[in-house]
């Protein structure tokens, strides 16, 4: 690796950590993902596809109220029964099928035990999740980070929006390249990745809106070129 490459890596690491510090100074600790168990996180990661978190919370509450939020019980439900309980999350028939695919994988590979997968490397576990029909890159990384507590950086539309507006990435950057933009230089620490992603979501929802950016009060305003 030549000196210029090393210098670029060091510069990017410093920039990304400075951005993280600016957000942390504004928000403190995020304590995200809101859930009572790792399994609830796994379910929520599927339910949050193409919907907002408030709808996911309603669906999760439905499952809890009917004592269904365990892998063993959910495995016993038909697709129609499961779809009925998660209706508030939208696309409930599709998501019920995806949840069933994930549950069958979890049961087949680990008898629904998170610790039974501790022997797998993060890359091996990620490949396993991506092989499940209906589990895409963002969902897989969310499950890895928030349910398995593995250091896999989650990127989403908010990440793309904020970092493109700061002229740090191309708008049409591929998911894996955007993920590598962080993972190639940041310490592989699950807590750091957890907080970083949560802060990005907070900034995007409060300042870096889809149709309008409120840069004058944003904690990242100092990073605008």
PDB file of N, CA, C and O in Angstrom, residues 101-143:
ATOM      1  N   UNK A 101     -39.511 -17.541   5.986  1.00  0.00           N
ATOM      2  CA  UNK A 101     -38.240 -17.994   5.411  1.00  0.00           C
ATOM      3  C   UNK A 101     -37.101 -17.816   6.411  1.00  0.00           C
ATOM      4  O   UNK A 101     -36.254 -18.705   6.579  1.00  0.00           O
ATOM      5  N   UNK A 102     -37.079 -16.666   7.083  1.00  0.00           N
ATOM      6  CA  UNK A 102     -36.040 -16.386   8.067  1.00  0.00           C
ATOM      7  C   UNK A 102     -36.152 -17.319   9.267  1.00  0.00           C
ATOM      8  O   UNK A 102     -35.141 -17.834   9.765  1.00  0.00           O
ATOM      9  N   UNK A 103     -37.362 -17.554   9.721  1.00  0.00           N
ATOM     10  CA  UNK A 103     -37.582 -18.435  10.867  1.00  0.00           C
ATOM     11  C   UNK A 103     -37.160 -19.869  10.561  1.00  0.00           C
ATOM     12  O   UNK A 103     -36.542 -20.534  11.404  1.00  0.00           O
ATOM     13  N   UNK A 104     -37.480 -20.339   9.370  1.00  0.00           N
ATOM     14  CA  UNK A 104     -37.085 -21.705   8.993  1.00  0.00           C
ATOM     15  C   UNK A 104     -35.571 -21.823   8.938  1.00  0.00           C
ATOM     16  O   UNK A 104     -34.996 -22.819   9.390  1.00  0.00           O
ATOM     17  N   UNK A 105     -34.927 -20.801   8.375  1.00  0.00           N
ATOM     18  CA  UNK A 105     -33.452 -20.807   8.342  1.00  0.00           C
ATOM     19  C   UNK A 105     -32.893 -20.832   9.756  1.00  0.00           C
ATOM     20  O   UNK A 105     -31.984 -21.623  10.061  1.00  0.00           O
ATOM     21  N   UNK A 106     -33.405 -19.984  10.634  1.00  0.00           N
ATOM     22  CA  UNK A 106     -32.922 -19.869  12.011  1.00  0.00           C
ATOM     23  C   UNK A 106     -33.110 -21.187  12.750  1.00  0.00           C
ATOM     24  O   UNK A 106     -32.235 -21.620  13.513  1.00  0.00           O
ATOM     25  N   UNK A 107     -34.209 -21.848  12.513  1.00  0.00           N
ATOM     26  CA  UNK A 107     -34.483 -23.128  13.152  1.00  0.00           C
ATOM     27  C   UNK A 107     -33.584 -24.226  12.592  1.00  0.00           C
ATOM     28  O   UNK A 107     -33.023 -25.032  13.345  1.00  0.00           O
ATOM     29  N   UNK A 108     -33.431 -24.246  11.272  1.00  0.00           N
ATOM     30  CA  UNK A 108     -32.650 -25.308  10.631  1.00  0.00           C
ATOM     31  C   UNK A 108     -31.167 -25.216  10.968  1.00  0.00           C
ATOM     32  O   UNK A 108     -30.505 -26.223  11.206  1.00  0.00           O
ATOM     33  N   UNK A 109     -30.634 -23.994  10.997  1.00  0.00           N
ATOM     34  CA  UNK A 109     -29.191 -23.827  11.185  1.00  0.00           C
ATOM     35  C   UNK A 109     -28.784 -23.773  12.650  1.00  0.00           C
ATOM     36  O   UNK A 109     -27.661 -24.147  12.997  1.00  0.00           O
ATOM     37  N   UNK A 110     -29.707 -23.325  13.525  1.00  0.00           N
ATOM     38  CA  UNK A 110     -29.295 -23.089  14.917  1.00  0.00           C
ATOM     39  C   UNK A 110     -30.339 -23.469  15.952  1.00  0.00           C
ATOM     40  O   UNK A 110     -30.184 -23.130  17.126  1.00  0.00           O
ATOM     41  N   UNK A 111     -31.391 -24.151  15.544  1.00  0.00           N
ATOM     42  CA  UNK A 111     -32.479 -24.489  16.467  1.00  0.00           C
ATOM     43  C   UNK A 111     -32.969 -23.254  17.209  1.00  0.00           C
ATOM     44  O   UNK A 111     -33.289 -23.299  18.399  1.00  0.00           O
ATOM     45  N   UNK A 112     -32.991 -22.124  16.490  1.00  0.00           N
ATOM     46  CA  UNK A 112     -33.478 -20.831  17.004  1.00  0.00           C
ATOM     47  C   UNK A 112     -32.662 -20.305  18.186  1.00  0.00           C
ATOM     48  O   UNK A 112     -33.181 -19.618  19.064  1.00  0.00           O
ATOM     49  N   UNK A 113     -31.365 -20.632  18.188  1.00  0.00           N
ATOM     50  CA  UNK A 113     -30.471 -20.167  19.246  1.00  0.00           C
ATOM     51  C   UNK A 113     -29.436 -19.222  18.653  1.00  0.00           C
ATOM     52  O   UNK A 113     -28.685 -19.600  17.740  1.00  0.00           O
ATOM     53  N   UNK A 114     -29.368 -17.995  19.175  1.00  0.00           N
ATOM     54  CA  UNK A 114     -28.377 -17.044  18.684  1.00  0.00           C
ATOM     55  C   UNK A 114     -26.958 -17.498  19.003  1.00  0.00           C
ATOM     56  O   UNK A 114     -26.058 -17.374  18.179  1.00  0.00           O
ATOM     57  N   UNK A 115     -26.757 -18.028  20.194  1.00  0.00           N
ATOM     58  CA  UNK A 115     -25.418 -18.442  20.604  1.00  0.00           C
ATOM     59  C   UNK A 115     -24.895 -19.614  19.776  1.00  0.00           C
ATOM     60  O   UNK A 115     -23.678 -19.804  19.657  1.00  0.00           O
ATOM     61  N   UNK A 116     -25.803 -20.388  19.186  1.00  0.00           N
ATOM     62  CA  UNK A 116     -25.387 -21.535  18.374  1.00  0.00           C
ATOM     63  C   UNK A 116     -24.675 -21.112  17.096  1.00  0.00           C
ATOM     64  O   UNK A 116     -24.055 -21.944  16.424  1.00  0.00           O
ATOM     65  N   UNK A 117     -24.747 -19.821  16.773  1.00  0.00           N
ATOM     66  CA  UNK A 117     -24.091 -19.314  15.571  1.00  0.00           C
ATOM     67  C   UNK A 117     -22.827 -18.526  15.881  1.00  0.00           C
ATOM     68  O   UNK A 117     -22.248 -17.900  14.998  1.00  0.00           O
ATOM     69  N   UNK A 118     -22.388 -18.569  17.140  1.00  0.00           N
ATOM     70  CA  UNK A 118     -21.201 -17.825  17.541  1.00  0.00           C
ATOM     71  C   UNK A 118     -19.945 -18.285  16.805  1.00  0.00           C
ATOM     72  O   UNK A 118     -18.989 -17.513  16.654  1.00  0.00           O
ATOM     73  N   UNK A 119     -19.942 -19.544  16.351  1.00  0.00           N
ATOM     74  CA  UNK A 119     -18.752 -20.080  15.693  1.00  0.00           C
ATOM     75  C   UNK A 119     -18.572 -19.546  14.278  1.00  0.00           C
ATOM     76  O   UNK A 119     -17.477 -19.636  13.707  1.00  0.00           O
ATOM     77  N   UNK A 120     -19.614 -18.965  13.711  1.00  0.00           N
ATOM     78  CA  UNK A 120     -19.531 -18.424  12.359  1.00  0.00           C
ATOM     79  C   UNK A 120     -18.875 -17.048  12.372  1.00  0.00           C
ATOM     80  O   UNK A 120     -19.147 -16.232  13.251  1.00  0.00           O
ATOM     81  N   UNK A 121     -18.022 -16.793  11.396  1.00  0.00           N
ATOM     82  CA  UNK A 121     -17.465 -15.454  11.248  1.00  0.00           C
ATOM     83  C   UNK A 121     -18.569 -14.516  10.781  1.00  0.00           C
ATOM     84  O   UNK A 121     -19.625 -14.960  10.312  1.00  0.00           O
ATOM     85  N   UNK A 122     -18.315 -13.222  10.883  1.00  0.00           N
ATOM     86  CA  UNK A 122     -19.321 -12.256  10.452  1.00  0.00           C
ATOM     87  C   UNK A 122     -19.619 -12.397   8.957  1.00  0.00           C
ATOM     88  O   UNK A 122     -20.767 -12.285   8.530  1.00  0.00           O
ATOM     89  N   UNK A 123     -18.585 -12.683   8.169  1.00  0.00           N
ATOM     90  CA  UNK A 123     -18.795 -12.847   6.733  1.00  0.00           C
ATOM     91  C   UNK A 123     -19.603 -14.108   6.435  1.00  0.00           C
ATOM     92  O   UNK A 123     -20.457 -14.110   5.537  1.00  0.00           O
ATOM     93  N   UNK A 124     -19.350 -15.157   7.180  1.00  0.00           N
ATOM     94  CA  UNK A 124     -20.101 -16.407   6.988  1.00  0.00           C
ATOM     95  C   UNK A 124     -21.555 -16.221   7.376  1.00  0.00           C
ATOM     96  O   UNK A 124     -22.467 -16.670   6.666  1.00  0.00           O
ATOM     97  N   UNK A 125     -21.788 -15.554   8.511  1.00  0.00           N
ATOM     98  CA  UNK A 125     -23.154 -15.340   8.973  1.00  0.00           C
ATOM     99  C   UNK A 125     -23.899 -14.402   8.030  1.00  0.00           C
ATOM    100  O   UNK A 125     -25.085 -14.614   7.739  1.00  0.00           O
ATOM    101  N   UNK A 126     -23.220 -13.393   7.531  1.00  0.00           N
ATOM    102  CA  UNK A 126     -23.841 -12.470   6.577  1.00  0.00           C
ATOM    103  C   UNK A 126     -24.243 -13.201   5.299  1.00  0.00           C
ATOM    104  O   UNK A 126     -25.323 -12.987   4.749  1.00  0.00           O
ATOM    105  N   UNK A 127     -23.369 -14.072   4.822  1.00  0.00           N
ATOM    106  CA  UNK A 127     -23.676 -14.855   3.618  1.00  0.00           C
ATOM    107  C   UNK A 127     -24.885 -15.755   3.847  1.00  0.00           C
ATOM    108  O   UNK A 127     -25.729 -15.919   2.951  1.00  0.00           O
ATOM    109  N   UNK A 128     -24.977 -16.337   5.027  1.00  0.00           N
ATOM    110  CA  UNK A 128     -26.127 -17.179   5.370  1.00  0.00           C
ATOM    111  C   UNK A 128     -27.423 -16.361   5.328  1.00  0.00           C
ATOM    112  O   UNK A 128     -28.431 -16.796   4.757  1.00  0.00           O
ATOM    113  N   UNK A 129     -27.398 -15.184   5.927  1.00  0.00           N
ATOM    114  CA  UNK A 129     -28.591 -14.342   5.963  1.00  0.00           C
ATOM    115  C   UNK A 129     -28.990 -13.883   4.567  1.00  0.00           C
ATOM    116  O   UNK A 129     -30.173 -13.893   4.206  1.00  0.00           O
ATOM    117  N   UNK A 130     -28.013 -13.509   3.755  1.00  0.00           N
ATOM    118  CA  UNK A 130     -28.308 -13.030   2.402  1.00  0.00           C
ATOM    119  C   UNK A 130     -28.847 -14.146   1.505  1.00  0.00           C
ATOM    120  O   UNK A 130     -29.480 -13.855   0.489  1.00  0.00           O
ATOM    121  N   UNK A 131     -28.602 -15.379   1.898  1.00  0.00           N
ATOM    122  CA  UNK A 131     -29.117 -16.510   1.124  1.00  0.00           C
ATOM    123  C   UNK A 131     -30.588 -16.800   1.425  1.00  0.00           C
ATOM    124  O   UNK A 131     -31.237 -17.562   0.704  1.00  0.00           O
ATOM    125  N   UNK A 132     -31.115 -16.185   2.479  1.00  0.00           N
ATOM    126  CA  UNK A 132     -32.531 -16.365   2.833  1.00  0.00           C
ATOM    127  C   UNK A 132     -33.374 -15.492   1.915  1.00  0.00           C
ATOM    128  O   UNK A 132     -33.145 -14.287   1.798  1.00  0.00           O
ATOM    129  N   UNK A 133     -34.342 -16.083   1.260  1.00  0.00           N
ATOM    130  CA  UNK A 133     -35.192 -15.337   0.333  1.00  0.00           C
ATOM    131  C   UNK A 133     -35.927 -14.215   1.042  1.00  0.00           C
ATOM    132  O   UNK A 133     -36.605 -14.440   2.047  1.00  0.00           O
ATOM    133  N   UNK A 134     -35.754 -12.990   0.541  1.00  0.00           N
ATOM    134  CA  UNK A 134     -36.428 -11.842   1.142  1.00  0.00           C
ATOM    135  C   UNK A 134     -35.563 -11.053   2.103  1.00  0.00           C
ATOM    136  O   UNK A 134     -35.985 -10.012   2.604  1.00  0.00           O
ATOM    137  N   UNK A 135     -34.339 -11.530   2.361  1.00  0.00           N
ATOM    138  CA  UNK A 135     -33.419 -10.824   3.251  1.00  0.00           C
ATOM    139  C   UNK A 135     -32.353 -10.149   2.397  1.00  0.00           C
ATOM    140  O   UNK A 135     -31.447 -10.804   1.863  1.00  0.00           O
ATOM    141  N   UNK A 136     -32.478  -8.827   2.257  1.00  0.00           N
ATOM    142  CA  UNK A 136     -31.521  -8.065   1.472  1.00  0.00           C
ATOM    143  C   UNK A 136     -30.366  -7.573   2.312  1.00  0.00           C
ATOM    144  O   UNK A 136     -30.240  -7.905   3.498  1.00  0.00           O
ATOM    145  N   UNK A 137     -29.526  -6.747   1.703  1.00  0.00           N
ATOM    146  CA  UNK A 137     -28.300  -6.314   2.361  1.00  0.00           C
ATOM    147  C   UNK A 137     -28.567  -5.498   3.623  1.00  0.00           C
ATOM    148  O   UNK A 137     -27.975  -5.760   4.678  1.00  0.00           O
ATOM    149  N   UNK A 138     -29.457  -4.516   3.533  1.00  0.00           N
ATOM    150  CA  UNK A 138     -29.720  -3.676   4.703  1.00  0.00           C
ATOM    151  C   UNK A 138     -30.349  -4.480   5.840  1.00  0.00           C
ATOM    152  O   UNK A 138     -29.983  -4.316   7.010  1.00  0.00           O
ATOM    153  N   UNK A 139     -31.278  -5.356   5.501  1.00  0.00           N
ATOM    154  CA  UNK A 139     -31.916  -6.186   6.522  1.00  0.00           C
ATOM    155  C   UNK A 139     -30.911  -7.126   7.166  1.00  0.00           C
ATOM    156  O   UNK A 139     -30.880  -7.287   8.396  1.00  0.00           O
ATOM    157  N   UNK A 140     -30.052  -7.741   6.348  1.00  0.00           N
ATOM    158  CA  UNK A 140     -29.033  -8.653   6.877  1.00  0.00           C
ATOM    159  C   UNK A 140     -28.085  -7.919   7.820  1.00  0.00           C
ATOM    160  O   UNK A 140     -27.772  -8.415   8.915  1.00  0.00           O
ATOM    161  N   UNK A 141     -27.637  -6.741   7.414  1.00  0.00           N
ATOM    162  CA  UNK A 141     -26.714  -5.982   8.266  1.00  0.00           C
ATOM    163  C   UNK A 141     -27.387  -5.508   9.545  1.00  0.00           C
ATOM    164  O   UNK A 141     -26.751  -5.449  10.604  1.00  0.00           O
ATOM    165  N   UNK A 142     -28.666  -5.168   9.466  1.00  0.00           N
ATOM    166  CA  UNK A 142     -29.403  -4.770  10.674  1.00  0.00           C
ATOM    167  C   UNK A 142     -29.486  -5.930  11.653  1.00  0.00           C
ATOM    168  O   UNK A 142     -29.306  -5.758  12.868  1.00  0.00           O
ATOM    169  N   UNK A 143     -29.768  -7.117  11.137  1.00  0.00           N
ATOM    170  CA  UNK A 143     -29.851  -8.304  11.995  1.00  0.00           C
ATOM    171  C   UNK A 143     -28.483  -8.614  12.603  1.00  0.00           C
ATOM    172  O   UNK A 143     -28.363  -8.915  13.797  1.00  0.00           O
TER     173      UNK A 143
END
